[in-house]
């Protein structure tokens, strides 16, 4: 398996990344091809598709030994399911699958051509093995059953994020962070009372607490190097 590209997102850490692709449509990312695949011929015709499949590696979730069962966070970390009945990153071949929307093809600059996509659920720098077009006539199955994933698709948390705490933050970034926080980045089995959480997003460090089942942002520290242009 060869790495064909790497994705650059606003998530330098795993904490805060949406649990599935498409949950936060305003998340932008850049797909930068490796030098040997950095040519317009590799992506000729890709502009004819609105969405793409990304096949990638859980590069920061590797183990020497794997179990046949895992405990999905959405089930509180107490119910065991077969690893092949989940999307757990801890699997014999640590490969991930994400559906993203193609927003732009950039043809100028040192890293061109590269793709700008939205809705990605990947860590910054994640290696990508393949990109395939999303075909709605065969890839979309609205009638499909989704087990516990479907049952928990609307899980989330109310968010209090006073705008004055992010006075220098662009409005689009502010609304994107709101949407990310509303997914509740905490693991279902590790919700600590009286604890100050920190979520890195682009150049910001968002610090929050949970009060009466509301996620309350208490501080925004700026200064991280922005990853997505």
Tab-separated table of C-alpha atoms in Angstrom, residues 40-120:
chain	number	residue	atom	x	y	z
A	40	UNK	CA	-3.313	17.030	-13.168
A	41	UNK	CA	-3.570	13.731	-15.042
A	42	UNK	CA	-4.150	11.869	-11.733
A	43	UNK	CA	-7.312	13.889	-11.052
A	44	UNK	CA	-8.570	14.524	-14.577
A	45	UNK	CA	-12.387	14.383	-14.464
A	46	UNK	CA	-12.666	14.484	-10.676
A	47	UNK	CA	-14.472	17.825	-10.966
A	48	UNK	CA	-17.452	15.909	-12.368
A	49	UNK	CA	-18.214	14.479	-8.921
A	50	UNK	CA	-19.622	16.312	-5.919
A	51	UNK	CA	-18.430	13.801	-3.287
A	52	UNK	CA	-15.478	11.477	-2.844
A	53	UNK	CA	-14.554	8.414	-0.818
A	54	UNK	CA	-11.266	8.587	1.070
A	55	UNK	CA	-9.503	5.387	2.105
A	56	UNK	CA	-6.948	6.187	4.771
A	57	UNK	CA	-4.895	4.906	7.679
A	58	UNK	CA	-5.567	5.226	11.412
A	59	UNK	CA	-1.918	6.231	11.742
A	60	UNK	CA	-2.194	7.232	15.421
A	61	UNK	CA	-4.286	4.262	16.561
A	62	UNK	CA	-2.025	1.261	16.198
A	63	UNK	CA	-1.639	-1.745	18.470
A	64	UNK	CA	0.559	-4.831	18.358
A	65	UNK	CA	-2.358	-7.106	19.209
A	66	UNK	CA	-6.033	-6.758	18.349
A	67	UNK	CA	-9.144	-8.134	20.002
A	68	UNK	CA	-12.079	-9.703	18.199
A	69	UNK	CA	-14.418	-7.409	20.144
A	70	UNK	CA	-14.371	-3.719	21.037
A	71	UNK	CA	-16.414	-1.423	23.271
A	72	UNK	CA	-17.933	1.381	21.136
A	73	UNK	CA	-17.873	4.767	22.925
A	74	UNK	CA	-21.481	5.454	21.872
A	75	UNK	CA	-22.548	2.461	23.959
A	76	UNK	CA	-20.830	3.827	27.042
A	77	UNK	CA	-17.754	1.646	26.682
A	78	UNK	CA	-19.514	-1.239	28.439
A	79	UNK	CA	-21.091	-3.230	25.588
A	80	UNK	CA	-18.834	-5.395	23.446
A	81	UNK	CA	-19.332	-5.726	19.689
A	82	UNK	CA	-17.360	-7.590	17.047
A	83	UNK	CA	-14.686	-5.351	15.565
A	84	UNK	CA	-16.053	-5.952	12.067
A	85	UNK	CA	-19.495	-4.795	13.249
A	86	UNK	CA	-18.058	-1.392	14.226
A	87	UNK	CA	-15.930	1.423	12.867
A	88	UNK	CA	-13.395	1.149	15.667
A	89	UNK	CA	-9.899	2.349	14.702
A	90	UNK	CA	-8.396	-0.654	16.493
A	91	UNK	CA	-8.607	-3.345	13.825
A	92	UNK	CA	-6.219	-5.797	12.134
A	93	UNK	CA	-5.768	-3.455	9.165
A	94	UNK	CA	-6.062	0.084	10.502
A	95	UNK	CA	-7.927	1.534	7.537
A	96	UNK	CA	-10.613	4.188	7.628
A	97	UNK	CA	-13.301	5.178	5.134
A	98	UNK	CA	-14.777	8.671	4.848
A	99	UNK	CA	-17.171	10.383	2.476
A	100	UNK	CA	-16.344	14.051	1.846
A	101	UNK	CA	-17.647	16.800	-0.383
A	102	UNK	CA	-15.337	18.149	-3.077
A	103	UNK	CA	-15.324	21.936	-2.699
A	104	UNK	CA	-12.447	23.073	-4.897
A	105	UNK	CA	-9.563	21.942	-7.081
A	106	UNK	CA	-6.564	24.249	-6.693
A	107	UNK	CA	-4.281	24.320	-9.726
A	108	UNK	CA	-1.780	26.991	-8.671
A	109	UNK	CA	0.951	27.070	-6.024
A	110	UNK	CA	3.837	24.855	-4.914
A	111	UNK	CA	1.527	22.090	-3.649
A	112	UNK	CA	-0.845	22.150	-6.630
A	113	UNK	CA	-2.838	20.449	-7.783
A	114	UNK	CA	-4.621	19.742	-4.520
A	115	UNK	CA	-8.190	19.230	-3.378
A	116	UNK	CA	-10.223	21.207	-0.872
A	117	UNK	CA	-12.924	19.069	0.736
A	118	UNK	CA	-15.493	19.493	3.488
A	119	UNK	CA	-16.928	17.193	6.133
A	120	UNK	CA	-13.717	15.265	6.817
